[in-house]
């Protein structure tokens, strides 16, 4: 099937990359809990790929662990969830705050250390009544699997999220 130039223009107008400032406009997380530096690929209603540049000056490395800094696994999972939030917050009809409802089958394969670039791919698996979502997340460093698992979300009312459109 051939597409017309108008179709190509519409397809090209879909935003596929987001800067930190654009992420801040979509998610409520702020320092020190904003864990996504950039979205490098976004497919509306399906998936997003985000990056987190891991630096030595992050506060959790002071105590996890002195002399042998390792990014806590819960923060890796949270970073994946924030990438998933980029997908959920742009699903038409979803309004409010997306919060964790559960995690399943999460496994950690190797440590993440300062200097690593965490590349996270999060795919929307299911959405129910625009209130509950299930996603599969996968995090890699240098092409090696670091963590993967299923993330469940609930959309709750928020006084800070825009109400109505």
C-alpha atoms as an extended CHARMM CRD file, in Angstrom:
* protein
*
       165  EXT
         1         1  UNK       CA              0.0000000000        0.0000000000        0.0000000000  PROA      1               0.0000000000
         2         2  UNK       CA              1.4170000000        3.3850000000       -1.0100000000  PROA      2               0.0000000000
         3         3  UNK       CA              1.3120000000        6.3250000000        1.3560000000  PROA      3               0.0000000000
         4         4  UNK       CA              0.6930000000        9.8720000000        0.2780000000  PROA      4               0.0000000000
         5         5  UNK       CA              3.0670000000       12.6950000000        1.1960000000  PROA      5               0.0000000000
         6         6  UNK       CA              0.4770000000       13.8990000000        3.7310000000  PROA      6               0.0000000000
         7         7  UNK       CA              0.5990000000       10.4930000000        5.4530000000  PROA      7               0.0000000000
         8         8  UNK       CA              4.3850000000       10.6540000000        5.6370000000  PROA      8               0.0000000000
         9         9  UNK       CA              4.2250000000       14.1350000000        7.1500000000  PROA      9               0.0000000000
        10        10  UNK       CA              1.8020000000       12.9670000000        9.8500000000  PROA      10              0.0000000000
        11        11  UNK       CA              3.9670000000        9.9390000000       10.6450000000  PROA      11              0.0000000000
        12        12  UNK       CA              7.0810000000       12.1010000000       10.8690000000  PROA      12              0.0000000000
        13        13  UNK       CA              5.4130000000       14.5410000000       13.2890000000  PROA      13              0.0000000000
        14        14  UNK       CA              5.2410000000       11.9580000000       16.0960000000  PROA      14              0.0000000000
        15        15  UNK       CA              7.8400000000       12.8660000000       18.7150000000  PROA      15              0.0000000000
        16        16  UNK       CA             10.2620000000        9.9790000000       19.2940000000  PROA      16              0.0000000000
        17        17  UNK       CA             12.9440000000       11.5880000000       21.5060000000  PROA      17              0.0000000000
        18        18  UNK       CA             12.6150000000       13.6090000000       24.7240000000  PROA      18              0.0000000000
        19        19  UNK       CA             15.1250000000       15.8030000000       26.5370000000  PROA      19              0.0000000000
        20        20  UNK       CA             15.3610000000       15.9910000000       30.3290000000  PROA      20              0.0000000000
        21        21  UNK       CA             13.2210000000       19.1500000000       30.3120000000  PROA      21              0.0000000000
        22        22  UNK       CA             10.5150000000       17.4080000000       28.2620000000  PROA      22              0.0000000000
        23        23  UNK       CA             10.6090000000       14.4190000000       30.6210000000  PROA      23              0.0000000000
        24        24  UNK       CA             10.1370000000       16.7900000000       33.5910000000  PROA      24              0.0000000000
        25        25  UNK       CA              7.0150000000       18.1530000000       31.8900000000  PROA      25              0.0000000000
        26        26  UNK       CA              5.5410000000       14.6140000000       31.7610000000  PROA      26              0.0000000000
        27        27  UNK       CA              6.7150000000       13.0710000000       35.0600000000  PROA      27              0.0000000000
        28        28  UNK       CA              6.5460000000       14.4670000000       38.6110000000  PROA      28              0.0000000000
        29        29  UNK       CA              9.9760000000       13.0990000000       39.6660000000  PROA      29              0.0000000000
        30        30  UNK       CA             12.6990000000       15.5750000000       40.6300000000  PROA      30              0.0000000000
        31        31  UNK       CA             16.2430000000       15.3680000000       42.0060000000  PROA      31              0.0000000000
        32        32  UNK       CA             17.3890000000       13.1460000000       43.5420000000  PROA      32              0.0000000000
        33        33  UNK       CA             14.6880000000       10.7850000000       42.2750000000  PROA      33              0.0000000000
        34        34  UNK       CA             14.5480000000       11.7630000000       38.5910000000  PROA      34              0.0000000000
        35        35  UNK       CA             16.2970000000        8.7340000000       37.0830000000  PROA      35              0.0000000000
        36        36  UNK       CA             15.8500000000        9.1760000000       33.3230000000  PROA      36              0.0000000000
        37        37  UNK       CA             18.1420000000       11.5650000000       31.4400000000  PROA      37              0.0000000000
        38        38  UNK       CA             16.7020000000       11.1440000000       27.9660000000  PROA      38              0.0000000000
        39        39  UNK       CA             14.1780000000        9.1700000000       25.9330000000  PROA      39              0.0000000000
        40        40  UNK       CA             15.8900000000        8.0440000000       22.7370000000  PROA      40              0.0000000000
        41        41  UNK       CA             12.9830000000        6.1560000000       21.1660000000  PROA      41              0.0000000000
        42        42  UNK       CA              9.2680000000        6.4190000000       21.8210000000  PROA      42              0.0000000000
        43        43  UNK       CA              6.4170000000        4.5760000000       20.1120000000  PROA      43              0.0000000000
        44        44  UNK       CA              3.0650000000        6.0110000000       21.3020000000  PROA      44              0.0000000000
        45        45  UNK       CA              1.0230000000        3.5580000000       23.3570000000  PROA      45              0.0000000000
        46        46  UNK       CA              3.6160000000        0.8030000000       22.9150000000  PROA      46              0.0000000000
        47        47  UNK       CA              7.1060000000        1.3890000000       24.2820000000  PROA      47              0.0000000000
        48        48  UNK       CA              9.8980000000        3.7790000000       25.1660000000  PROA      48              0.0000000000
        49        49  UNK       CA             13.6690000000        3.4820000000       25.3760000000  PROA      49              0.0000000000
        50        50  UNK       CA             15.3550000000        5.7090000000       27.9210000000  PROA      50              0.0000000000
        51        51  UNK       CA             18.8700000000        6.2920000000       29.1630000000  PROA      51              0.0000000000
        52        52  UNK       CA             20.3010000000        7.0020000000       32.5950000000  PROA      52              0.0000000000
        53        53  UNK       CA             23.8950000000        8.1530000000       32.8060000000  PROA      53              0.0000000000
        54        54  UNK       CA             25.1800000000        6.7570000000       36.0920000000  PROA      54              0.0000000000
        55        55  UNK       CA             27.5780000000        9.1780000000       37.8170000000  PROA      55              0.0000000000
        56        56  UNK       CA             29.7020000000        8.8370000000       40.9160000000  PROA      56              0.0000000000
        57        57  UNK       CA             28.2340000000       11.9510000000       42.5650000000  PROA      57              0.0000000000
        58        58  UNK       CA             24.7400000000       10.4430000000       42.9940000000  PROA      58              0.0000000000
        59        59  UNK       CA             23.7240000000       10.4210000000       46.6760000000  PROA      59              0.0000000000
        60        60  UNK       CA             23.1110000000        6.6520000000       47.0040000000  PROA      60              0.0000000000
        61        61  UNK       CA             26.7590000000        5.8630000000       46.2130000000  PROA      61              0.0000000000
        62        62  UNK       CA             27.8510000000        7.4100000000       49.5380000000  PROA      62              0.0000000000
        63        63  UNK       CA             26.5420000000        4.3810000000       51.3920000000  PROA      63              0.0000000000
        64        64  UNK       CA             25.9960000000        1.7240000000       48.6860000000  PROA      64              0.0000000000
        65        65  UNK       CA             28.8310000000        0.7380000000       49.0590000000  PROA      65              0.0000000000
        66        66  UNK       CA             31.8140000000        2.8150000000       50.2810000000  PROA      66              0.0000000000
        67        67  UNK       CA             34.8170000000        1.8940000000       48.1600000000  PROA      67              0.0000000000
        68        68  UNK       CA             32.7060000000       -0.2900000000       45.8560000000  PROA      68              0.0000000000
        69        69  UNK       CA             29.7920000000        1.7960000000       44.4620000000  PROA      69              0.0000000000
        70        70  UNK       CA             26.8930000000       -0.2060000000       43.0010000000  PROA      70              0.0000000000
        71        71  UNK       CA             23.5670000000        1.2880000000       41.8800000000  PROA      71              0.0000000000
        72        72  UNK       CA             20.8350000000       -0.1840000000       44.1100000000  PROA      72              0.0000000000
        73        73  UNK       CA             18.5640000000       -2.6190000000       42.2930000000  PROA      73              0.0000000000
        74        74  UNK       CA             15.4490000000       -0.8260000000       43.4840000000  PROA      74              0.0000000000
        75        75  UNK       CA             16.6770000000        2.3250000000       41.7240000000  PROA      75              0.0000000000
        76        76  UNK       CA             17.2570000000        0.3790000000       38.4990000000  PROA      76              0.0000000000
        77        77  UNK       CA             13.6570000000       -0.8540000000       38.7020000000  PROA      77              0.0000000000
        78        78  UNK       CA             12.4580000000        2.6810000000       39.5120000000  PROA      78              0.0000000000
        79        79  UNK       CA             14.3400000000        4.0410000000       36.4910000000  PROA      79              0.0000000000
        80        80  UNK       CA             12.6120000000        1.4640000000       34.2800000000  PROA      80              0.0000000000
        81        81  UNK       CA              9.2740000000        2.4640000000       35.8260000000  PROA      81              0.0000000000
        82        82  UNK       CA              9.9340000000        6.1110000000       34.9990000000  PROA      82              0.0000000000
        83        83  UNK       CA             10.5590000000        5.1830000000       31.3620000000  PROA      83              0.0000000000
        84        84  UNK       CA              7.2540000000        3.2870000000       31.4960000000  PROA      84              0.0000000000
        85        85  UNK       CA              5.6280000000        6.4090000000       32.9240000000  PROA      85              0.0000000000
        86        86  UNK       CA              6.5240000000        8.2610000000       29.7200000000  PROA      86              0.0000000000
        87        87  UNK       CA              4.4060000000        5.7360000000       27.7940000000  PROA      87              0.0000000000
        88        88  UNK       CA              1.5020000000        5.6690000000       30.2700000000  PROA      88              0.0000000000
        89        89  UNK       CA              1.2300000000        9.4290000000       30.7480000000  PROA      89              0.0000000000
        90        90  UNK       CA              0.6820000000        9.8820000000       27.0240000000  PROA      90              0.0000000000
        91        91  UNK       CA             -2.0310000000        7.2570000000       26.5740000000  PROA      91              0.0000000000
        92        92  UNK       CA             -5.1870000000        9.2110000000       25.6500000000  PROA      92              0.0000000000
        93        93  UNK       CA             -7.5580000000        9.3180000000       28.6330000000  PROA      93              0.0000000000
        94        94  UNK       CA             -4.9520000000        8.5630000000       31.3100000000  PROA      94              0.0000000000
        95        95  UNK       CA             -5.0630000000       11.3460000000       33.8910000000  PROA      95              0.0000000000
        96        96  UNK       CA             -3.5290000000       11.4040000000       37.3310000000  PROA      96              0.0000000000
        97        97  UNK       CA             -0.3960000000        9.9690000000       38.8650000000  PROA      97              0.0000000000
        98        98  UNK       CA              0.9940000000        6.5920000000       37.7790000000  PROA      98              0.0000000000
        99        99  UNK       CA              2.2690000000        4.6600000000       40.8040000000  PROA      99              0.0000000000
       100       100  UNK       CA              3.6810000000        1.1780000000       41.3040000000  PROA      100             0.0000000000
       101       101  UNK       CA              1.0980000000       -1.5300000000       41.9830000000  PROA      101             0.0000000000
       102       102  UNK       CA              3.5450000000       -4.4250000000       41.8390000000  PROA      102             0.0000000000
       103       103  UNK       CA              6.5880000000       -6.0240000000       40.2850000000  PROA      103             0.0000000000
       104       104  UNK       CA              6.9730000000       -9.6140000000       39.1050000000  PROA      104             0.0000000000
       105       105  UNK       CA              9.7930000000      -11.7910000000       37.8210000000  PROA      105             0.0000000000
       106       106  UNK       CA             12.4540000000       -9.1230000000       38.3830000000  PROA      106             0.0000000000
       107       107  UNK       CA             15.9960000000      -10.4600000000       38.0990000000  PROA      107             0.0000000000
       108       108  UNK       CA             19.3460000000       -8.6950000000       38.3240000000  PROA      108             0.0000000000
       109       109  UNK       CA             22.1410000000      -10.0280000000       36.1410000000  PROA      109             0.0000000000
       110       110  UNK       CA             25.1250000000       -7.7290000000       36.7560000000  PROA      110             0.0000000000
       111       111  UNK       CA             25.9840000000       -4.6420000000       38.8100000000  PROA      111             0.0000000000
       112       112  UNK       CA             25.5930000000       -1.0940000000       37.5130000000  PROA      112             0.0000000000
       113       113  UNK       CA             28.4590000000        1.1980000000       38.5200000000  PROA      113             0.0000000000
       114       114  UNK       CA             29.4330000000        4.8500000000       38.0310000000  PROA      114             0.0000000000
       115       115  UNK       CA             30.3600000000        5.5180000000       34.4170000000  PROA      115             0.0000000000
       116       116  UNK       CA             27.7760000000        3.0850000000       33.0370000000  PROA      116             0.0000000000
       117       117  UNK       CA             25.0010000000        4.1830000000       30.7170000000  PROA      117             0.0000000000
       118       118  UNK       CA             21.8130000000        2.3090000000       31.5820000000  PROA      118             0.0000000000
       119       119  UNK       CA             19.6150000000        1.7370000000       28.5090000000  PROA      119             0.0000000000
       120       120  UNK       CA             16.0590000000        0.7920000000       29.4740000000  PROA      120             0.0000000000
       121       121  UNK       CA             13.3850000000       -0.5380000000       27.1420000000  PROA      121             0.0000000000
       122       122  UNK       CA              9.8720000000       -0.6580000000       28.5730000000  PROA      122             0.0000000000
       123       123  UNK       CA              6.9620000000       -2.1240000000       26.6170000000  PROA      123             0.0000000000
       124       124  UNK       CA              3.2750000000       -1.7320000000       27.4710000000  PROA      124             0.0000000000
       125       125  UNK       CA              1.7240000000       -5.2180000000       27.6840000000  PROA      125             0.0000000000
       126       126  UNK       CA             -1.8120000000       -4.3990000000       28.8580000000  PROA      126             0.0000000000
       127       127  UNK       CA             -3.9950000000       -1.5110000000       29.9750000000  PROA      127             0.0000000000
       128       128  UNK       CA             -7.3190000000       -1.9300000000       31.8100000000  PROA      128             0.0000000000
       129       129  UNK       CA             -9.9540000000        0.8000000000       32.1060000000  PROA      129             0.0000000000
       130       130  UNK       CA             -7.2190000000        3.4430000000       31.7850000000  PROA      130             0.0000000000
       131       131  UNK       CA             -6.5020000000        2.7950000000       35.4880000000  PROA      131             0.0000000000
       132       132  UNK       CA             -4.1540000000       -0.1950000000       35.5340000000  PROA      132             0.0000000000
       133       133  UNK       CA             -1.1960000000       -1.0590000000       33.3480000000  PROA      133             0.0000000000
       134       134  UNK       CA              1.3020000000       -3.8740000000       32.9860000000  PROA      134             0.0000000000
       135       135  UNK       CA              4.6810000000       -3.4110000000       31.3290000000  PROA      135             0.0000000000
       136       136  UNK       CA              7.8050000000       -5.4070000000       30.6820000000  PROA      136             0.0000000000
       137       137  UNK       CA             11.0860000000       -3.6490000000       31.3750000000  PROA      137             0.0000000000
       138       138  UNK       CA             14.5970000000       -4.5230000000       30.3300000000  PROA      138             0.0000000000
       139       139  UNK       CA             17.7820000000       -2.6450000000       31.3030000000  PROA      139             0.0000000000
       140       140  UNK       CA             21.1630000000       -3.0770000000       29.6260000000  PROA      140             0.0000000000
       141       141  UNK       CA             24.6750000000       -1.6720000000       29.9010000000  PROA      141             0.0000000000
       142       142  UNK       CA             26.9540000000       -2.0120000000       26.8670000000  PROA      142             0.0000000000
       143       143  UNK       CA             24.4870000000       -4.4730000000       25.3290000000  PROA      143             0.0000000000
       144       144  UNK       CA             24.5920000000       -6.7640000000       28.3940000000  PROA      144             0.0000000000
       145       145  UNK       CA             21.3920000000       -7.5090000000       30.3010000000  PROA      145             0.0000000000
       146       146  UNK       CA             21.4130000000       -5.9170000000       33.7570000000  PROA      146             0.0000000000
       147       147  UNK       CA             17.8090000000       -6.3170000000       34.8990000000  PROA      147             0.0000000000
       148       148  UNK       CA             14.4090000000       -7.3060000000       33.5590000000  PROA      148             0.0000000000
       149       149  UNK       CA             10.9420000000       -7.9120000000       34.8900000000  PROA      149             0.0000000000
       150       150  UNK       CA              7.2560000000       -7.0240000000       34.7800000000  PROA      150             0.0000000000
       151       151  UNK       CA              5.9960000000       -3.7640000000       36.2900000000  PROA      151             0.0000000000
       152       152  UNK       CA              2.3780000000       -3.0670000000       37.2660000000  PROA      152             0.0000000000
       153       153  UNK       CA              0.9430000000        0.4310000000       37.6210000000  PROA      153             0.0000000000
       154       154  UNK       CA             -2.1400000000        2.0600000000       38.9820000000  PROA      154             0.0000000000
       155       155  UNK       CA             -3.3410000000        5.5110000000       37.9720000000  PROA      155             0.0000000000
       156       156  UNK       CA             -4.4730000000        7.5030000000       41.0080000000  PROA      156             0.0000000000
       157       157  UNK       CA             -5.9220000000       10.9920000000       41.3450000000  PROA      157             0.0000000000
       158       158  UNK       CA             -3.3550000000       13.6800000000       41.8990000000  PROA      158             0.0000000000
       159       159  UNK       CA             -3.6950000000       17.2740000000       42.9610000000  PROA      159             0.0000000000
       160       160  UNK       CA             -0.5190000000       18.1020000000       40.9910000000  PROA      160             0.0000000000
       161       161  UNK       CA             -1.4640000000       16.3290000000       37.7520000000  PROA      161             0.0000000000
       162       162  UNK       CA             -3.5730000000       18.2070000000       35.2270000000  PROA      162             0.0000000000
       163       163  UNK       CA             -7.2660000000       17.4000000000       35.7350000000  PROA      163             0.0000000000
       164       164  UNK       CA             -9.3760000000       17.3150000000       32.5830000000  PROA      164             0.0000000000
       165       165  UNK       CA             -8.2590000000       18.3080000000       29.1110000000  PROA      165             0.0000000000
